[in-house]
Every structure is written in C-alpha cells, then in structure tokens.
Amino acid sequence: MDDAFSTQNEILQIEGLEQSYGAISVLKGIDLRVKKGERIVICGPSGSGKSTLIRCINGLETFKSGTIHVTDVHHGERLRQLKDIRREVGMVFQSFNLFPHLSVVENCMLGPVKVRGAKKTEARERALYFLNKVRVLDQAKKYPGQLSGGQQQRVAIARALCMQPSIMLFDEPTSALDPEVVQEVLATMVGLAKEGMTMICVTHEMGFAREVADRVILIDGGKIVEEAAPAQFFDTPRHERTRAFLGRVLRGHPETDRGLAHS
Amino acid sequence: MSFDFAAVVSATPYLLQGLLFSVELTLVAMIGGMLLGTFMAIIRHMGVPVAAEAVRAYVTLMRSIPLILVLFWFFFLVPLLLGHLTPTGHSIPLGGHLTPTGHSIPLGPRFTAFITFTLFESAYYAEIVRAGLKAIDKGQYEGAKALGLSTSSMYWSVVVPQVLRATAPIIVSQTIILFQDTALVYVLSLTDFLGAAAKIAQRDSKLVEFYSTVAVVYLLICSIGSELSERFRKKQGQRSSNGRLERAKRMFGLARP
C-alpha cells in the first residue's frame, strides 16, 4: 500500500543505467528513484560520471543499457518520447548556454512559444514573472553578453522555469562563476527548492547540499557509493571513499560545512 | 584624347536596364542560394544518411567547375537530357522558346540564368554556413535541445541566426563576387550592365568612357554593399558592452563572460 503510493509519486526512475565510451566504462549500473518534490544533490570526483548521469535523463547523452522513466507531474503520465521528456525536464548548464542573439526576455519566451505553443503575450508575461522571481527583471531587455555571470545563470534558471517543468536538473551551475556571485545563484536555487520544485543538482557546493538536499549521493567510478540524508552523509558517512571525498572538498572551505547561513 | 561623357549620358537608360538585370540576378541568386545553401549545410551538419553524401558530392562538383561551364551545361545539355526523357526525343530548350509540341514556353535565357546562378552560388553559401555551424558552441545546441525545441526550431531560431551574423563578412564578399560574375550571362545572349556598356561602347567607339564608367559603378556598388554590412555588424556589436571581438569570442564559446 505504502509502496504503491510512493511509486505513484515518483517522477524519475532510473534502473541499471550503464554507459561506456569505447573501453572506458562511465556508468556501471545506476539505480535512482526520485519522488515529487525531492531535492537530490549528486557529488563526486571529476570524471566519476555524475554529469553523464543527469545528461542521460533528458537525452543529451545516450546510454548502453538500463531504463529511465520520467513522469509528467502535471498529468501523472509516464513520458515515452524524447521531445515530451525534454519539455518536462528543465536543465541549467555550467556554461549557461543562453542564446546570445536573443534578449533576456526572448531567451525565456522561445521554449514556451515554440514547444508549448504559448501565445507571445502570455509567454512574455510568464517570462517577466520568472525573471522577477530570480531578480533580473531590470535586465529583461538586455542581451546575455551584457550581463554578469551570476545574472546570466539566473536568467538560465528562469528560462528553464518558463517551461514549467516537472523536474529541474542542474549540471554544476556555479562552477563557471566568480566566487563572489556563487551565492546569488545558490540563493535562487534554495528559493526554488523551498517552493517544492523537484531538483537534481550536480554540484560541489556542500553547504547547499547540507541545507536543501533530501538526499546526497556520491558517485565514484560510475557507481553510487553512498546515498544518505545530508546529516548522515556529512557527519557519519558509511564509506571510506565518501570520507576521503569530503575531506578533499571541504578542506579550505570550512564555512561551507556549516551551511548557507547567510543566504 | 578627350572623354565624351555625353555618349554615356545618352546611353544611360540602356545601361540602367542592364544594371537592373545584374542586380535582379544577384538578389535572386543570393536569396535563393542562401536558402538552398543553408538547407544543404544543415543536411550535412546533421549527417542525414545518403542526403549528406549527395550534398557533399554536389558542392564539390559545383565548386570545381567554372561558372561559365555550368551556364553552358544548363543551357545546352540539360534540355538535351530532358529531351531524351520525353517520348518525342526532341531536346527541351530551357533557354529556348519552343516545347517539343511547338508551343512557346515562357522560360527564356533569363530563367536559365536565375536557376544556374542560384544552384551555383548555393554550393558556395553551403560551405560558408557549414563552417559557421561547426564553429557555434556545442552548448547552444544543447541549450536548445534541453528546452525541448524541435530540430528545425533549433536550427532556425537558435543556430542559423548566430551563424549568419558570424559569417556575414564572408557572405558579403561571396555576394560581391556573385555580382561581378553576373557579367557572364553574355554567353546566354543576355544583356547585363557590363554587356550593355560593351555593346554601346563598340557601337560608338567610346571604349574608354564606357569601361571607365562601368568600373566606377561596380566600385561604388560594391563599396556601398561592404559599408552597409559593416554598419549592420557594428549595430549588432553595440549590443555587447565589451565590444565586437568579445562578442564574437563569446559566440564561439572562447571567452568566459
């Protein structure tokens, strides 16, 4: 009974996901289930396959074997086609990937107009709503090149939100940012998490993980090494590899260990 | 020796008629060639099976044959080939005025010129656009896909506009070459600007006056074309506070914003 209910609530089901490039195995059987409203943080050393994992979800990478099921949170149906999955899965990239020839507001309108068939006035209204939400409304008419990195990344978040996705993927959203603007992007993500958005974040921001994650996952060598609530993950990790990873990441960043008190 | 510009002035209406045709042919071949070329470039870029190879062969063929030969080929050989496909076995003159049944058809040498120039130029535009498609940052394609855009929306709304802006200078210089190449229509007995001037110059024995005038007009038109495209680029560049170079770099993902 309880089990059936939880399956119904699952937005994302990944089973036995494997991928390799030539002889190099990148993912060696990943299982992951994400419920509606859950916030998952995935971390791991570079080359561990964490980016590949979330890029498989919306088909930016192919995989050798295994299954990925995405459920439309609005209608509760399991999505079969890649175009439907991409419509329901929002993604924020490390390098923003805003379209430089379109203004900020046009960047946010393109998806809803072309994919969801929204009217331009309606799409513009929604774009302005989300731009206001990520606090870049005053930049709406500018072009991405005129914005700072932090502003660009917040526009990228707004652009993904305009599609009203069922789930949001973040692929190292703060790694390309200057240290002083990392916090403004993290604060936007924290706000999003508090509103109940289902999120999967690949990030090294351990403070963010501790504050908002329901589960923290460590991937190493293409496998899930540890999967636990943040308190357990950071304070009493079960695996030696997790301890070693945390030791490397947290060294020099003692403040992140305490969470994002100021965000 | 003295310049007799009165002769040039009195021939102006005829010259303008020739110039009009040159411009018309340039515009048709540019617009048609760009559309067809972009389409072919996308087919190659996507690696559509068979079609991509066909486009590659077509582009190689067109680019290795002199334009004048392509003109001859279309004017004389294509009608012959088409004729073999019809029951009567007569050649169908694309550039002529008779069908095998003896009825006149509205397609003349002008039609041949428009078709040939469009097809020929499309091969060059295809290579320019293809280079641009390759130069666009992978992230732009991924950003478009992640939004759920269809392949056609991804190309037409996201990638191609950026490609056209980045390759604008090369497209302009290719179009200038095209404009000058329109003079070759004399082989189809068509009168372009240079052809019109040459005819009057020989009739009136005013070679220096007419050929000088023609040179000056070509120079003016091509300079104005370059200048306009440069202004357009500058206007685009103003969108970035960091100047054009930074913008170009960012477009290709070379610089961190």
Coordinates of C-alpha atoms in Angstrom, one line a residue:
Chain A
M1 CA 0.0 0.0 0.0
D2 CA 2.6 2.4 1.1
D3 CA 4.9 1.1 -1.6
A4 CA 2.3 1.6 -4.3
F5 CA 1.7 5.2 -3.1
S6 CA 5.4 6.0 -3.3
T7 CA 5.8 4.6 -6.8
Q8 CA 2.9 6.7 -7.9
N9 CA 4.6 9.7 -6.6
E10 CA 7.9 9.0 -8.3
I11 CA 8.8 11.4 -11.1
L12 CA 12.0 9.8 -12.1
Q13 CA 13.0 6.2 -12.1
I14 CA 16.4 5.1 -13.3
E15 CA 17.3 1.4 -13.3
G16 CA 20.6 -0.3 -14.2
L17 CA 21.9 2.6 -16.2
E18 CA 25.2 1.8 -18.0
Q19 CA 27.2 3.8 -20.4
S20 CA 30.7 3.5 -21.8
Y21 CA 32.9 5.3 -24.3
G22 CA 34.8 2.6 -26.1
A23 CA 36.5 0.5 -23.5
I24 CA 36.0 3.1 -20.8
S25 CA 33.0 2.4 -18.6
V26 CA 31.5 5.7 -17.4
L27 CA 28.3 4.5 -15.6
K28 CA 28.2 1.0 -14.2
G29 CA 24.6 0.3 -13.3
I30 CA 23.0 3.3 -11.6
D31 CA 19.7 3.0 -9.8
L32 CA 17.9 6.1 -8.7
R33 CA 14.3 6.9 -7.8
V34 CA 13.2 10.5 -7.3
K35 CA 9.8 11.4 -5.8
K36 CA 7.9 14.6 -6.4
G37 CA 9.4 17.5 -4.5
E38 CA 12.6 15.7 -3.6
R39 CA 15.9 17.5 -3.8
I40 CA 18.8 15.4 -4.7
V41 CA 22.4 16.5 -4.7
I42 CA 24.9 14.4 -6.6
C43 CA 28.6 14.9 -6.0
G44 CA 31.7 13.0 -6.8
P45 CA 35.2 13.5 -8.2
S46 CA 35.6 14.8 -11.7
G47 CA 35.2 12.0 -14.3
S48 CA 33.0 10.0 -11.9
G49 CA 30.1 10.1 -14.4
K50 CA 27.8 12.4 -12.4
S51 CA 27.3 14.8 -15.3
T52 CA 26.8 11.9 -17.7
L53 CA 24.1 10.6 -15.4
I54 CA 21.9 13.7 -15.4
R55 CA 22.6 14.3 -19.2
C56 CA 21.2 10.9 -19.9
I57 CA 17.9 11.9 -18.2
N58 CA 17.0 14.4 -20.9
G59 CA 18.7 12.6 -23.7
L60 CA 21.7 14.9 -24.2
E61 CA 23.7 11.7 -23.9
T62 CA 22.8 8.2 -24.9
F63 CA 23.3 5.1 -22.8
K64 CA 24.1 1.5 -23.5
S65 CA 21.6 -0.3 -21.2
G66 CA 19.2 0.4 -18.4
T67 CA 15.9 2.3 -18.3
I68 CA 15.0 5.9 -17.5
H69 CA 11.3 6.8 -16.9
V70 CA 10.2 10.4 -16.4
T71 CA 6.6 11.1 -15.3
D72 CA 4.8 14.3 -16.1
V73 CA 4.0 15.8 -12.8
H74 CA 1.0 17.8 -14.2
H75 CA -0.8 14.9 -15.7
G76 CA 0.8 12.0 -13.9
E77 CA 1.5 10.1 -17.2
R78 CA 4.8 8.4 -18.0
L79 CA 6.5 10.1 -20.9
R80 CA 7.6 7.9 -23.8
Q81 CA 9.0 10.3 -26.3
L82 CA 12.2 12.3 -26.0
K83 CA 10.5 15.5 -27.0
D84 CA 8.0 15.1 -24.2
I85 CA 10.7 14.3 -21.7
R86 CA 12.7 17.4 -22.7
R87 CA 9.6 19.5 -22.4
E88 CA 9.1 18.3 -18.8
V89 CA 12.8 18.3 -17.7
G90 CA 14.4 21.7 -17.2
M91 CA 18.2 22.0 -17.3
V92 CA 20.7 24.5 -16.2
F93 CA 24.2 24.2 -17.5
Q94 CA 27.6 25.1 -16.2
S95 CA 28.2 27.5 -19.1
F96 CA 24.6 28.9 -19.0
N97 CA 24.1 28.3 -22.8
L98 CA 21.9 31.4 -23.2
F99 CA 21.2 32.4 -26.8
P100 CA 23.4 35.4 -27.4
H101 CA 21.4 36.8 -30.3
L102 CA 18.2 37.0 -28.3
S103 CA 17.4 39.4 -25.5
V104 CA 16.9 38.0 -22.0
V105 CA 13.2 38.0 -22.2
E106 CA 13.3 36.5 -25.7
N107 CA 15.5 33.7 -24.3
C108 CA 12.8 32.9 -21.8
M109 CA 9.9 33.1 -24.4
L110 CA 11.4 30.8 -27.1
G111 CA 10.7 27.5 -25.4
P112 CA 7.1 28.2 -24.3
V113 CA 6.2 29.7 -27.8
K114 CA 8.0 27.0 -29.9
V115 CA 7.4 23.9 -27.7
R116 CA 4.3 24.6 -25.6
G117 CA 2.6 26.7 -28.3
A118 CA 2.0 29.6 -26.0
K119 CA 0.9 32.9 -27.3
K120 CA 3.6 35.6 -27.4
T121 CA 1.9 37.9 -24.9
E122 CA 1.3 35.0 -22.5
A123 CA 4.9 33.8 -22.9
R124 CA 6.2 37.3 -22.3
E125 CA 4.1 37.7 -19.1
R126 CA 5.3 34.4 -17.8
A127 CA 8.9 35.2 -18.7
L128 CA 8.7 38.5 -16.8
Y129 CA 7.2 36.7 -13.8
F130 CA 10.1 34.3 -13.6
L131 CA 12.7 36.9 -14.3
N132 CA 11.3 38.9 -11.4
K133 CA 11.5 35.8 -9.3
V134 CA 15.2 35.3 -10.0
R135 CA 15.7 39.1 -9.5
V136 CA 16.9 40.0 -13.0
L137 CA 13.7 41.7 -14.2
D138 CA 15.5 45.0 -14.7
Q139 CA 17.8 43.2 -17.3
A140 CA 14.9 41.8 -19.3
K141 CA 15.6 43.9 -22.5
K142 CA 19.4 43.4 -22.4
Y143 CA 21.4 40.7 -24.2
P144 CA 23.1 37.9 -22.4
G145 CA 26.5 39.3 -23.2
Q146 CA 25.7 42.5 -21.2
L147 CA 25.1 40.6 -18.0
S148 CA 27.4 39.3 -15.3
G149 CA 27.9 35.5 -15.0
G150 CA 25.7 35.3 -12.0
Q151 CA 22.9 37.2 -13.7
Q152 CA 23.3 35.0 -16.8
Q153 CA 22.9 31.9 -14.7
R154 CA 19.8 33.2 -13.0
V155 CA 18.3 34.0 -16.4
A156 CA 19.1 30.5 -17.5
I157 CA 17.2 29.2 -14.4
A158 CA 14.3 31.5 -15.3
R159 CA 14.4 30.2 -18.9
A160 CA 14.1 26.6 -17.7
L161 CA 11.3 27.6 -15.3
C162 CA 9.3 29.2 -18.0
M163 CA 8.7 25.8 -19.5
Q164 CA 7.0 24.9 -16.1
P165 CA 9.0 21.6 -15.9
S166 CA 8.2 18.6 -13.7
I167 CA 11.8 18.4 -12.6
M168 CA 14.9 20.6 -12.8
L169 CA 18.4 19.4 -13.5
F170 CA 21.4 21.5 -12.5
D171 CA 24.8 20.5 -14.0
E172 CA 27.4 22.2 -11.9
P173 CA 25.6 25.5 -12.1
T174 CA 28.1 27.5 -10.1
S175 CA 31.4 26.0 -11.3
A176 CA 32.0 28.6 -14.0
L177 CA 31.1 31.6 -11.8
D178 CA 33.3 34.0 -10.0
P179 CA 33.3 33.2 -6.2
E180 CA 31.5 36.4 -5.3
V181 CA 28.4 35.7 -7.4
V182 CA 28.1 32.0 -6.5
Q183 CA 25.9 32.9 -3.5
E184 CA 23.3 34.8 -5.6
V185 CA 22.8 31.8 -7.8
L186 CA 22.7 29.4 -4.8
A187 CA 20.2 31.6 -3.1
T188 CA 18.0 31.4 -6.2
M189 CA 18.2 27.6 -6.1
V190 CA 17.5 27.5 -2.4
G191 CA 14.4 29.6 -3.0
L192 CA 13.3 27.2 -5.8
A193 CA 13.9 24.2 -3.5
K194 CA 11.8 25.7 -0.7
E195 CA 8.9 26.1 -3.1
G196 CA 8.8 22.4 -3.7
M197 CA 10.5 22.0 -7.1
T198 CA 11.8 18.6 -7.7
M199 CA 15.6 19.1 -8.3
I200 CA 18.6 17.1 -9.1
C201 CA 21.8 19.1 -8.7
V202 CA 25.3 18.0 -9.6
T203 CA 27.4 20.4 -7.5
H204 CA 30.4 20.7 -5.2
E205 CA 28.6 23.2 -3.1
M206 CA 28.4 21.2 0.1
G207 CA 26.8 24.0 2.0
F208 CA 23.9 24.0 -0.4
A209 CA 23.7 20.2 -0.2
R210 CA 23.5 20.3 3.6
E211 CA 20.9 23.0 3.6
V212 CA 18.4 21.9 1.0
A213 CA 19.0 18.3 -0.1
D214 CA 16.8 15.4 1.0
R215 CA 19.4 13.0 -0.2
V216 CA 23.0 13.4 -1.1
I217 CA 24.6 10.9 -3.4
L218 CA 28.2 10.3 -4.0
I219 CA 29.1 8.8 -7.4
D220 CA 32.6 7.4 -7.9
G221 CA 33.9 5.3 -10.7
G222 CA 30.4 5.2 -12.4
K223 CA 28.6 3.8 -9.3
I224 CA 26.6 5.2 -6.4
V225 CA 28.9 4.8 -3.5
E226 CA 26.8 6.5 -0.8
E227 CA 23.3 7.7 -0.7
A228 CA 22.1 9.3 2.5
A229 CA 20.3 12.2 4.1
P230 CA 22.7 15.2 4.5
A231 CA 23.2 14.9 8.2
Q232 CA 24.3 11.3 7.9
F233 CA 26.2 11.9 4.7
F234 CA 28.3 14.6 6.1
D235 CA 28.6 13.6 9.8
T236 CA 28.6 9.8 9.7
P237 CA 29.4 8.7 6.2
R238 CA 29.5 4.9 5.9
H239 CA 32.1 4.6 3.2
E240 CA 35.7 5.3 3.3
R241 CA 35.5 6.8 -0.2
T242 CA 32.9 9.3 1.0
R243 CA 35.1 10.4 3.9
A244 CA 38.1 10.8 1.5
F245 CA 36.0 12.8 -0.9
L246 CA 34.5 15.1 1.8
G247 CA 38.0 15.6 3.2
R248 CA 39.2 16.8 -0.2
V249 CA 36.2 19.0 -1.0
L250 CA 35.7 20.6 2.4
R251 CA 39.4 21.3 3.0
G252 CA 39.9 25.0 2.7
H253 CA 36.2 25.7 2.8
P254 CA 35.4 25.2 6.5
E255 CA 32.5 27.7 6.2
T256 CA 30.6 25.5 3.7
D257 CA 30.5 22.8 6.3
R258 CA 28.2 24.9 8.4
G259 CA 25.7 25.6 5.7
L260 CA 24.4 28.7 3.9
A261 CA 23.5 30.7 7.0
H262 CA 23.6 34.0 5.1
S263 CA 21.6 33.0 2.0
Chain B
M1 CA 42.1 62.2 -76.4
S2 CA 39.1 63.6 -74.7
F3 CA 36.3 62.0 -72.6
D4 CA 33.0 62.1 -74.3
F5 CA 30.5 61.7 -71.4
A6 CA 27.6 62.9 -73.5
A7 CA 27.7 59.4 -75.1
V8 CA 27.5 57.8 -71.7
V9 CA 24.7 60.0 -70.6
S10 CA 22.6 59.4 -73.7
A11 CA 23.0 55.6 -73.2
T12 CA 22.0 55.8 -69.6
P13 CA 18.6 54.2 -69.9
Y14 CA 20.0 51.2 -71.7
L15 CA 22.8 50.9 -69.2
L16 CA 20.3 51.1 -66.3
Q17 CA 18.3 48.4 -67.9
G18 CA 21.4 46.2 -67.9
L19 CA 22.3 47.2 -64.3
L20 CA 18.8 46.4 -63.2
F21 CA 19.2 42.9 -64.6
S22 CA 22.6 42.4 -62.9
V23 CA 21.1 43.5 -59.6
E24 CA 18.0 41.3 -60.1
L25 CA 20.1 38.3 -60.9
T26 CA 22.3 39.0 -57.9
L27 CA 19.4 39.3 -55.5
V28 CA 17.6 36.2 -56.8
A29 CA 20.8 34.1 -56.7
M30 CA 21.8 35.4 -53.3
I31 CA 18.4 34.8 -51.6
G32 CA 17.8 31.5 -53.4
G33 CA 21.4 30.4 -52.9
M34 CA 21.4 31.3 -49.2
L35 CA 18.2 29.4 -48.6
L36 CA 19.3 26.3 -50.6
G37 CA 22.8 26.6 -49.2
T38 CA 21.7 26.8 -45.6
F39 CA 19.4 23.9 -46.1
M40 CA 22.2 21.8 -47.6
A41 CA 24.6 22.8 -44.9
I42 CA 22.2 21.7 -42.2
I43 CA 21.7 18.3 -44.0
R44 CA 25.5 17.8 -44.0
H45 CA 25.9 19.1 -40.4
M46 CA 23.2 16.7 -39.2
G47 CA 24.8 13.9 -41.2
V48 CA 21.5 12.7 -42.8
P49 CA 22.3 9.4 -44.4
V50 CA 22.7 9.4 -48.2
A51 CA 21.5 13.1 -48.4
A52 CA 24.6 14.3 -46.7
E53 CA 26.8 12.5 -49.1
A54 CA 24.7 13.7 -52.1
V55 CA 25.1 17.3 -50.9
R56 CA 28.8 16.8 -50.4
A57 CA 29.2 15.5 -54.0
Y58 CA 27.0 18.4 -55.3
V59 CA 29.0 21.0 -53.5
T60 CA 32.3 19.5 -54.7
L61 CA 31.1 19.3 -58.3
M62 CA 29.8 22.8 -58.4
R63 CA 32.8 24.3 -56.8
S64 CA 35.2 22.5 -59.2
I65 CA 33.5 23.6 -62.4
P66 CA 33.9 27.2 -63.8
L67 CA 30.6 29.1 -63.7
I68 CA 30.7 29.6 -67.4
L69 CA 30.7 25.9 -68.0
V70 CA 27.8 25.4 -65.6
L71 CA 25.9 28.1 -67.6
F72 CA 26.6 26.2 -70.9
W73 CA 25.7 23.0 -69.3
F74 CA 22.3 24.2 -68.2
F75 CA 21.7 26.0 -71.4
F76 CA 22.6 23.3 -73.9
L77 CA 23.0 19.9 -72.2
V78 CA 20.1 19.9 -69.7
P79 CA 17.5 20.5 -72.4
L80 CA 19.1 17.7 -74.4
L81 CA 18.9 15.3 -71.4
L82 CA 15.4 16.3 -70.7
G83 CA 14.5 15.6 -74.3
H84 CA 15.7 12.1 -74.0
L85 CA 13.3 11.5 -71.2
T86 CA 10.3 12.6 -73.3
P87 CA 8.6 10.3 -75.8
T88 CA 9.4 12.5 -78.8
G89 CA 13.1 12.5 -78.1
H90 CA 13.5 16.2 -79.0
S91 CA 15.5 18.4 -76.8
I92 CA 13.6 20.6 -74.5
P93 CA 15.1 24.1 -74.6
L94 CA 15.1 25.6 -71.1
G95 CA 16.5 28.7 -72.7
G96 CA 14.7 28.4 -75.9
H97 CA 11.1 29.2 -76.6
L98 CA 9.7 26.1 -78.1
T99 CA 8.4 22.9 -76.5
P100 CA 8.5 19.6 -78.4
T101 CA 4.9 20.2 -79.3
G102 CA 5.7 23.5 -80.9
H103 CA 4.1 25.7 -78.2
S104 CA 6.1 28.6 -76.9
I105 CA 7.0 28.4 -73.2
P106 CA 7.6 31.5 -71.0
L107 CA 11.0 30.3 -69.9
G108 CA 13.9 32.0 -71.6
P109 CA 17.6 32.5 -71.1
R110 CA 16.7 34.7 -68.1
F111 CA 15.2 31.7 -66.4
T112 CA 18.3 29.6 -67.2
A113 CA 20.4 32.4 -65.7
F114 CA 18.4 32.6 -62.5
I115 CA 18.4 28.8 -62.0
T116 CA 22.0 28.3 -62.8
F117 CA 23.3 31.2 -60.6
T118 CA 21.1 30.1 -57.7
L119 CA 22.3 26.5 -57.9
F120 CA 25.9 27.5 -58.4
E121 CA 26.0 30.0 -55.6
S122 CA 24.2 27.7 -53.2
A123 CA 27.2 25.4 -53.2
Y124 CA 29.4 28.3 -52.0
Y125 CA 26.9 29.6 -49.4
A126 CA 26.5 26.0 -48.2
E127 CA 30.2 25.8 -47.4
I128 CA 30.2 29.1 -45.6
V129 CA 27.2 28.2 -43.5
R130 CA 28.6 24.7 -42.8
A131 CA 31.8 26.2 -41.4
G132 CA 29.6 28.5 -39.2
L133 CA 27.5 25.7 -37.9
K134 CA 30.7 23.8 -36.9
A135 CA 32.0 26.9 -35.1
I136 CA 29.0 27.5 -32.9
D137 CA 29.5 26.3 -29.4
K138 CA 28.1 22.9 -28.6
G139 CA 26.3 24.4 -25.6
Q140 CA 24.0 26.3 -27.9
Y141 CA 22.8 23.1 -29.5
E142 CA 22.4 21.5 -26.0
G143 CA 20.6 24.5 -24.6
A144 CA 18.1 24.4 -27.5
K145 CA 17.6 20.6 -27.1
A146 CA 17.2 20.8 -23.3
L147 CA 14.4 23.3 -23.8
G148 CA 12.7 20.7 -26.0
L149 CA 13.0 22.6 -29.2
S150 CA 12.5 20.6 -32.4
T151 CA 15.4 20.1 -34.7
S152 CA 14.0 22.7 -37.1
S153 CA 13.4 25.2 -34.4
M154 CA 16.9 24.6 -33.0
Y155 CA 18.4 25.4 -36.4
W156 CA 16.2 28.3 -37.5
S157 CA 15.7 30.1 -34.2
V158 CA 18.9 29.4 -32.4
V159 CA 21.8 28.3 -34.5
V160 CA 21.3 29.8 -38.0
P161 CA 20.8 33.4 -36.9
Q162 CA 24.1 33.2 -35.0
V163 CA 25.8 31.6 -37.9
L164 CA 24.6 34.3 -40.3
R165 CA 25.8 37.0 -38.0
A166 CA 29.2 35.4 -37.5
T167 CA 29.7 34.7 -41.2
A168 CA 28.3 38.0 -42.5
P169 CA 31.6 39.3 -43.8
I170 CA 32.3 36.2 -45.8
I171 CA 28.7 36.1 -47.1
V172 CA 29.1 39.7 -48.3
S173 CA 32.4 39.0 -50.1
Q174 CA 30.8 36.0 -51.8
T175 CA 27.9 38.1 -52.9
I176 CA 30.2 40.8 -54.3
I177 CA 31.9 38.0 -56.3
L178 CA 28.4 36.9 -57.4
F179 CA 27.5 40.4 -58.5
Q180 CA 30.6 40.6 -60.7
D181 CA 30.1 37.1 -62.1
T182 CA 26.7 38.1 -63.4
A183 CA 28.6 39.6 -66.3
L184 CA 29.0 36.1 -67.6
V185 CA 25.4 36.0 -68.7
Y186 CA 26.6 37.3 -72.1
V187 CA 27.1 33.7 -73.1
L188 CA 23.3 33.3 -72.9
S189 CA 22.9 36.4 -75.1
L190 CA 21.6 38.3 -72.1
T191 CA 22.5 41.9 -71.5
D192 CA 23.7 42.7 -68.1
F193 CA 25.3 46.0 -67.0
L194 CA 28.8 45.3 -68.4
G195 CA 27.3 43.7 -71.5
A196 CA 25.1 46.8 -72.2
A197 CA 28.1 49.1 -71.8
A198 CA 30.2 46.9 -74.0
K199 CA 27.7 47.0 -76.8
I200 CA 27.2 50.7 -76.8
A201 CA 31.0 51.3 -76.4
Q202 CA 31.7 49.3 -79.5
R203 CA 28.9 50.8 -81.5
D204 CA 30.0 54.4 -80.6
S205 CA 33.8 53.6 -80.4
K206 CA 33.8 55.1 -76.9
L207 CA 35.6 52.2 -75.1
V208 CA 37.4 54.3 -72.6
E209 CA 34.4 56.3 -71.5
F210 CA 32.1 53.3 -71.1
Y211 CA 34.6 50.9 -69.5
S212 CA 35.6 53.6 -67.0
T213 CA 32.0 54.3 -66.1
V214 CA 31.3 50.7 -65.7
A215 CA 34.4 50.3 -63.4
V216 CA 33.3 53.2 -61.3
V217 CA 29.8 52.0 -60.9
Y218 CA 30.9 48.5 -59.9
L219 CA 33.3 50.0 -57.4
L220 CA 30.6 52.2 -55.9
I221 CA 28.0 49.4 -55.6
C222 CA 30.4 47.0 -54.0
S223 CA 31.8 49.6 -51.6
I224 CA 28.3 50.6 -50.5
G225 CA 27.5 46.9 -50.0
S226 CA 30.5 46.4 -47.8
E227 CA 29.9 49.6 -45.9
L228 CA 26.2 48.6 -45.2
S229 CA 27.2 45.2 -43.9
E230 CA 29.9 46.7 -41.7
R231 CA 27.4 49.2 -40.2
F232 CA 25.0 46.3 -39.6
R233 CA 27.7 44.5 -37.8
K234 CA 28.6 47.5 -35.7
K235 CA 25.0 47.9 -34.7
Q236 CA 25.0 44.2 -33.7
G237 CA 28.2 44.8 -31.8
Q238 CA 26.7 47.6 -29.7
R239 CA 24.5 45.0 -28.0
S240 CA 27.6 44.0 -26.1
S241 CA 29.3 46.4 -23.7
N242 CA 32.6 44.6 -24.3
G243 CA 32.9 45.3 -28.0
R244 CA 32.6 43.2 -31.1
L245 CA 35.7 41.0 -30.5
E246 CA 34.5 39.8 -27.1
R247 CA 31.0 39.2 -28.6
A248 CA 32.4 37.1 -31.4
K249 CA 34.5 35.2 -28.9
R250 CA 31.6 34.6 -26.7
M251 CA 29.5 33.5 -29.6
F252 CA 32.1 30.8 -30.2
G253 CA 32.4 30.0 -26.5
L254 CA 36.0 31.0 -26.4
A255 CA 35.6 33.6 -23.6
R256 CA 34.1 33.4 -20.2
P257 CA 31.5 36.1 -19.9

